């Protein structure tokens, strides 16, 4: 099951609430389903949990039964339809009536209470929502074919403290989030806290993995720098030896040369601790740079 499927299954575990919330959720379903017109309601879903919830939801909300309903126990897409004109007239009046013509909009009169607003958003997600697997990325969207509904749900989300974005994709008007925190809050609010926690855990795991990778890459880069520096220092020491200059240098420079050749894999800090007496990392670095400079001067 996809992550979006898991979210819808969790949302459907909760009982259908009081009638006002049932109507709000059902209206969310209608305004975000496949078709809601004066001639037909058509809801298509692959979620067995949503298919099982729909008949009871519409009975509680409107006292109506579907004219055709999919089998929740079946596989693939389940189709629910209403074509009876009396039923459609009732649904149109409650959820999408506009006296000026056959236009869809959100009936904010039924969303005065916060629990009804969240129920409406739950219905919208169940019918027209999707969310990306958090292991792959962060994206949650609500898709409707009704422009006015899309604009009004944006206003509703803003009122609830969210900051959604909008885009048009083919014939659909998309309201979406890409911020993981917003998706977590939204899923928790509409009734899917377990999936929201799964998203949080995935984000924490990804953050930890990225942190480990950064540290490994940084350490690898430091090792490369240490190896390159040691090779350059040993080449300089070899040049000075071949030129007969190494034995004429100060005892401190000769000691630095001897330690570098004896311990090519050691860091500056480790070499500095082997000096007699021990010196600072900075001091030993200065001596090795002096050896490199002397070898270059001899080549000129």
CSV table of C-alpha atoms in Angstrom, one decimal:
chain,number,residue,atom,x,y,z
A,1,UNK,CA,0.0,0.0,0.0
A,2,UNK,CA,1.2,3.5,-0.9
A,3,UNK,CA,1.8,6.1,1.8
A,4,UNK,CA,-1.3,8.0,0.5
A,5,UNK,CA,-3.3,4.8,0.9
A,6,UNK,CA,-2.0,4.4,4.5
A,7,UNK,CA,-3.2,8.0,5.2
A,8,UNK,CA,-6.6,7.3,3.8
A,9,UNK,CA,-6.9,4.1,5.7
A,10,UNK,CA,-6.0,5.8,9.0
A,11,UNK,CA,-8.5,8.7,8.3
A,12,UNK,CA,-11.3,6.1,7.8
A,13,UNK,CA,-10.6,4.4,11.1
A,14,UNK,CA,-12.3,7.2,12.9
A,15,UNK,CA,-16.1,7.0,13.4
A,16,UNK,CA,-18.3,9.2,11.4
A,17,UNK,CA,-19.0,12.1,13.7
A,18,UNK,CA,-22.1,14.1,14.5
A,19,UNK,CA,-24.4,15.0,11.6
A,20,UNK,CA,-22.9,18.5,11.0
A,21,UNK,CA,-19.4,16.9,10.6
A,22,UNK,CA,-20.7,14.1,8.4
A,23,UNK,CA,-22.3,16.7,6.1
A,24,UNK,CA,-19.1,18.8,6.0
A,25,UNK,CA,-17.0,15.7,5.3
A,26,UNK,CA,-19.4,14.5,2.6
A,27,UNK,CA,-19.4,17.9,1.0
A,28,UNK,CA,-15.6,17.8,0.9
A,29,UNK,CA,-15.9,14.4,-0.9
A,30,UNK,CA,-18.4,15.8,-3.4
A,31,UNK,CA,-16.4,18.9,-4.3
A,32,UNK,CA,-13.2,16.9,-4.8
A,33,UNK,CA,-14.6,13.7,-6.3
A,34,UNK,CA,-14.5,12.7,-10.0
A,35,UNK,CA,-17.8,14.3,-10.9
A,36,UNK,CA,-20.4,16.3,-9.1
A,37,UNK,CA,-22.9,17.8,-11.6
A,38,UNK,CA,-26.6,18.4,-12.0
A,39,UNK,CA,-26.8,15.1,-13.8
A,40,UNK,CA,-24.5,12.8,-11.8
A,41,UNK,CA,-22.3,12.2,-8.8
A,42,UNK,CA,-19.4,9.8,-9.5
A,43,UNK,CA,-16.8,8.9,-6.9
A,44,UNK,CA,-14.0,6.6,-7.9
A,45,UNK,CA,-11.5,5.3,-5.3
A,46,UNK,CA,-8.9,2.5,-5.0
A,47,UNK,CA,-9.0,2.8,-1.2
A,48,UNK,CA,-10.9,-0.1,0.4
A,49,UNK,CA,-11.3,1.8,3.6
A,50,UNK,CA,-12.8,4.8,1.9
A,51,UNK,CA,-15.1,2.6,-0.1
A,52,UNK,CA,-16.3,1.1,3.1
A,53,UNK,CA,-16.8,4.5,4.8
A,54,UNK,CA,-18.8,6.2,2.0
A,55,UNK,CA,-22.2,4.5,2.3
A,56,UNK,CA,-22.4,5.2,6.0
A,57,UNK,CA,-21.1,8.7,5.6
A,58,UNK,CA,-23.7,9.7,3.0
A,59,UNK,CA,-26.5,8.1,5.0
A,60,UNK,CA,-25.5,10.0,8.2
A,61,UNK,CA,-25.0,13.2,6.3
A,62,UNK,CA,-28.0,13.2,3.9
A,63,UNK,CA,-30.1,10.1,4.6
A,64,UNK,CA,-29.3,9.0,1.1
A,65,UNK,CA,-28.0,5.7,-0.5
A,66,UNK,CA,-25.9,5.5,-3.6
A,67,UNK,CA,-27.6,4.3,-6.7
A,68,UNK,CA,-24.5,2.2,-7.5
A,69,UNK,CA,-21.7,1.4,-5.2
A,70,UNK,CA,-18.4,-0.4,-5.4
A,71,UNK,CA,-17.6,-3.5,-3.4
A,72,UNK,CA,-15.1,-2.6,-0.6
A,73,UNK,CA,-13.9,-6.2,-0.6
A,74,UNK,CA,-13.1,-6.1,-4.3
A,75,UNK,CA,-9.8,-5.0,-5.9
A,76,UNK,CA,-8.9,-2.1,-8.1
A,77,UNK,CA,-11.2,0.9,-8.5
A,78,UNK,CA,-14.6,1.1,-6.8
A,79,UNK,CA,-17.2,3.4,-8.3
A,80,UNK,CA,-20.1,5.0,-6.4
A,81,UNK,CA,-22.7,6.9,-8.3
A,82,UNK,CA,-25.9,8.9,-7.7
A,83,UNK,CA,-28.1,9.7,-10.7
A,84,UNK,CA,-31.5,10.1,-9.1
A,85,UNK,CA,-32.6,13.7,-9.7
A,86,UNK,CA,-34.2,14.2,-6.2
A,87,UNK,CA,-31.1,13.0,-4.5
A,88,UNK,CA,-28.9,15.2,-6.7
A,89,UNK,CA,-31.1,18.3,-6.1
A,90,UNK,CA,-30.7,17.8,-2.3
A,91,UNK,CA,-26.9,17.4,-2.6
A,92,UNK,CA,-26.6,20.4,-4.9
A,93,UNK,CA,-28.7,22.6,-2.5
A,94,UNK,CA,-26.6,21.6,0.6
A,95,UNK,CA,-23.1,21.5,-0.9
A,96,UNK,CA,-22.8,23.5,-4.1
A,97,UNK,CA,-25.8,25.6,-4.7
A,98,UNK,CA,-25.3,29.0,-6.4
A,99,UNK,CA,-28.6,31.0,-7.1
A,100,UNK,CA,-26.9,32.7,-10.1
A,101,UNK,CA,-26.2,29.4,-11.9
A,102,UNK,CA,-24.8,25.9,-11.8
A,103,UNK,CA,-21.5,26.8,-10.2
A,104,UNK,CA,-19.7,25.0,-7.4
A,105,UNK,CA,-18.5,26.6,-4.2
A,106,UNK,CA,-17.9,25.7,-0.6
A,107,UNK,CA,-20.9,26.2,1.7
A,108,UNK,CA,-19.1,28.1,4.5
A,109,UNK,CA,-22.4,28.2,6.4
A,110,UNK,CA,-21.8,24.6,7.4
A,111,UNK,CA,-18.2,25.2,8.4
A,112,UNK,CA,-18.6,27.6,11.2
A,113,UNK,CA,-17.1,25.2,13.8
A,114,UNK,CA,-13.5,24.2,13.6
A,115,UNK,CA,-14.4,20.4,13.8
A,116,UNK,CA,-16.6,20.8,10.8
A,117,UNK,CA,-13.8,22.6,8.8
A,118,UNK,CA,-11.4,19.8,9.6
A,119,UNK,CA,-14.1,17.2,8.6
A,120,UNK,CA,-14.5,19.0,5.3
A,121,UNK,CA,-10.8,18.9,4.7
A,122,UNK,CA,-10.7,15.2,5.5
A,123,UNK,CA,-13.4,14.6,2.9
A,124,UNK,CA,-11.6,16.6,0.3
A,125,UNK,CA,-8.4,14.6,0.9
A,126,UNK,CA,-10.2,11.3,0.9
A,127,UNK,CA,-11.7,12.1,-2.5
A,128,UNK,CA,-9.1,14.2,-4.2
A,129,UNK,CA,-6.0,14.2,-2.1
A,130,UNK,CA,-2.6,12.5,-2.4
A,131,UNK,CA,0.7,12.7,-0.5
A,132,UNK,CA,4.2,11.6,-1.5
A,133,UNK,CA,6.0,8.8,0.4
A,134,UNK,CA,8.2,10.8,2.9
A,135,UNK,CA,11.2,8.6,2.0
A,136,UNK,CA,11.1,10.2,-1.5
A,137,UNK,CA,10.1,13.7,-0.8
A,138,UNK,CA,7.5,16.1,0.8
A,139,UNK,CA,4.4,16.9,-1.3
A,140,UNK,CA,0.7,16.9,-0.3
A,141,UNK,CA,-2.0,18.1,-2.7
A,142,UNK,CA,-5.8,18.4,-3.1
A,143,UNK,CA,-7.1,18.4,-6.6
A,144,UNK,CA,-10.5,19.6,-7.8
A,145,UNK,CA,-12.0,20.4,-11.2
A,146,UNK,CA,-13.8,23.5,-9.7
A,147,UNK,CA,-11.9,26.8,-9.8
A,148,UNK,CA,-14.0,28.5,-7.3
A,149,UNK,CA,-13.7,25.6,-4.8
A,150,UNK,CA,-9.9,25.7,-5.2
A,151,UNK,CA,-9.8,29.4,-4.4
A,152,UNK,CA,-12.1,29.0,-1.5
A,153,UNK,CA,-10.2,26.1,0.1
A,154,UNK,CA,-7.1,28.2,-0.1
A,155,UNK,CA,-8.8,30.9,1.9
A,156,UNK,CA,-10.0,28.3,4.4
A,157,UNK,CA,-6.5,26.9,4.8
A,158,UNK,CA,-5.1,30.4,5.3
A,159,UNK,CA,-7.6,31.0,8.0
A,160,UNK,CA,-6.5,27.8,9.7
A,161,UNK,CA,-2.9,29.0,9.7
A,162,UNK,CA,-1.6,27.2,6.6
A,163,UNK,CA,0.2,28.8,3.6
A,164,UNK,CA,-0.8,26.6,0.6
A,165,UNK,CA,0.4,27.1,-3.0
A,166,UNK,CA,-1.7,26.7,-6.2
A,167,UNK,CA,-1.1,25.3,-9.6
A,168,UNK,CA,-3.2,24.2,-12.6
A,169,UNK,CA,-2.5,20.8,-14.0
A,170,UNK,CA,-4.6,19.8,-17.0
A,171,UNK,CA,-8.2,20.3,-16.0
A,172,UNK,CA,-7.5,20.2,-12.3
A,173,UNK,CA,-6.9,23.0,-9.8
A,174,UNK,CA,-4.3,21.9,-7.3
A,175,UNK,CA,-3.8,23.2,-3.8
A,176,UNK,CA,-0.5,21.8,-2.4
A,177,UNK,CA,2.1,21.9,0.4
A,178,UNK,CA,5.8,21.1,0.1
A,179,UNK,CA,6.9,22.0,3.6
A,180,UNK,CA,7.2,18.9,5.7
A,181,UNK,CA,6.0,20.7,8.9
A,182,UNK,CA,2.8,21.9,7.1
A,183,UNK,CA,2.1,18.4,5.9
A,184,UNK,CA,2.6,16.9,9.4
A,185,UNK,CA,0.3,19.5,10.9
A,186,UNK,CA,-2.4,19.0,8.2
A,187,UNK,CA,-2.4,15.2,8.5
A,188,UNK,CA,-2.6,15.4,12.3
A,189,UNK,CA,-5.4,17.9,12.1
A,190,UNK,CA,-7.6,15.9,9.8
A,191,UNK,CA,-7.2,12.7,11.7
A,192,UNK,CA,-4.0,10.9,10.6
A,193,UNK,CA,-1.5,11.5,13.5
A,194,UNK,CA,0.2,8.1,13.0
A,195,UNK,CA,1.1,8.8,9.4
A,196,UNK,CA,2.2,12.3,10.4
A,197,UNK,CA,4.6,10.7,13.0
A,198,UNK,CA,5.8,8.3,10.2
A,199,UNK,CA,6.6,11.4,8.2
A,200,UNK,CA,8.5,13.0,11.1
A,201,UNK,CA,10.5,9.8,11.7
A,202,UNK,CA,11.4,9.6,8.0
A,203,UNK,CA,12.5,13.2,8.1
A,204,UNK,CA,14.6,12.6,11.2
A,205,UNK,CA,16.2,9.5,9.7
A,206,UNK,CA,17.0,11.4,6.5
A,207,UNK,CA,18.5,14.3,8.5
A,208,UNK,CA,20.7,11.9,10.4
A,209,UNK,CA,21.8,10.0,7.3
A,210,UNK,CA,22.7,13.3,5.6
A,211,UNK,CA,24.6,14.4,8.6
A,212,UNK,CA,26.6,11.2,8.7
A,213,UNK,CA,27.3,11.5,5.0
A,214,UNK,CA,28.5,15.0,5.4
A,215,UNK,CA,30.8,14.0,8.2
A,216,UNK,CA,32.2,11.0,6.2
A,217,UNK,CA,32.8,13.2,3.2
A,218,UNK,CA,34.5,15.9,5.3
A,219,UNK,CA,36.7,13.3,7.0
A,220,UNK,CA,37.5,11.7,3.6
A,221,UNK,CA,38.5,15.2,2.3
A,222,UNK,CA,40.7,15.8,5.3
A,223,UNK,CA,42.4,12.4,4.8
A,224,UNK,CA,43.0,13.3,1.2
A,225,UNK,CA,44.5,16.6,2.2
A,226,UNK,CA,46.7,14.9,4.8
A,227,UNK,CA,48.0,12.3,2.3
A,228,UNK,CA,48.7,15.0,-0.4
A,229,UNK,CA,50.6,17.1,2.1
A,230,UNK,CA,52.6,14.2,3.3
A,231,UNK,CA,53.6,13.2,-0.2
A,232,UNK,CA,54.7,16.7,-1.0
A,233,UNK,CA,56.7,16.9,2.2
A,234,UNK,CA,58.5,13.6,1.5
A,235,UNK,CA,59.3,14.6,-2.1
A,236,UNK,CA,60.9,17.8,-0.7
A,237,UNK,CA,62.9,15.8,1.8
A,238,UNK,CA,64.1,13.4,-0.9
A,239,UNK,CA,65.2,16.4,-3.1
A,240,UNK,CA,67.1,17.9,-0.2
A,241,UNK,CA,68.8,14.5,0.5
A,242,UNK,CA,69.8,14.1,-3.1
A,243,UNK,CA,71.2,17.6,-3.2
A,244,UNK,CA,73.3,16.9,-0.1
A,245,UNK,CA,71.6,19.6,1.8
A,246,UNK,CA,69.5,17.7,4.3
A,247,UNK,CA,72.4,17.0,6.7
A,248,UNK,CA,73.4,20.7,6.8
A,249,UNK,CA,70.0,21.8,8.1
A,250,UNK,CA,69.2,22.7,11.6
A,251,UNK,CA,68.5,19.9,14.1
A,252,UNK,CA,64.8,20.9,14.3
A,253,UNK,CA,64.4,20.6,10.5
A,254,UNK,CA,66.3,17.4,10.4
A,255,UNK,CA,64.0,16.0,13.1
A,256,UNK,CA,60.9,17.1,11.2
A,257,UNK,CA,62.3,15.3,8.1
A,258,UNK,CA,63.1,12.2,9.9
A,259,UNK,CA,59.7,11.9,11.6
A,260,UNK,CA,57.8,12.5,8.3
A,261,UNK,CA,59.7,9.8,6.5
A,262,UNK,CA,59.3,7.4,9.4
A,263,UNK,CA,55.6,8.0,9.9
A,264,UNK,CA,54.2,9.0,6.4
A,265,UNK,CA,50.6,8.2,7.5
A,266,UNK,CA,50.6,10.4,10.7
A,267,UNK,CA,48.9,13.7,11.0
A,268,UNK,CA,50.7,16.9,12.0
A,269,UNK,CA,49.3,16.6,15.5
A,270,UNK,CA,50.7,13.0,15.9
A,271,UNK,CA,54.1,14.0,14.5
A,272,UNK,CA,54.3,17.0,16.7
A,273,UNK,CA,53.7,14.8,19.8
A,274,UNK,CA,56.8,12.7,18.7
A,275,UNK,CA,59.2,15.6,18.7
A,276,UNK,CA,61.7,15.8,21.4
A,277,UNK,CA,60.6,17.9,23.2
A,278,UNK,CA,57.0,17.8,21.8
A,279,UNK,CA,56.0,20.9,19.8
A,280,UNK,CA,52.8,22.4,18.7
A,281,UNK,CA,51.1,21.4,15.5
A,282,UNK,CA,51.7,24.9,14.1
A,283,UNK,CA,55.4,24.8,14.9
A,284,UNK,CA,55.8,21.5,13.1
A,285,UNK,CA,53.8,22.7,10.1
A,286,UNK,CA,56.1,25.7,9.9
A,287,UNK,CA,59.2,23.4,9.8
A,288,UNK,CA,57.7,21.1,7.1
A,289,UNK,CA,56.8,24.2,5.0
A,290,UNK,CA,60.4,25.4,5.4
A,291,UNK,CA,61.7,22.0,4.0
A,292,UNK,CA,59.4,22.4,1.0
A,293,UNK,CA,60.6,25.9,0.4
A,294,UNK,CA,64.2,25.0,0.6
A,295,UNK,CA,63.7,22.1,-1.9
A,296,UNK,CA,62.1,24.6,-4.3
A,297,UNK,CA,64.9,27.1,-3.9
A,298,UNK,CA,67.4,24.4,-4.7
A,299,UNK,CA,65.6,23.5,-7.9
A,300,UNK,CA,65.7,27.0,-9.2
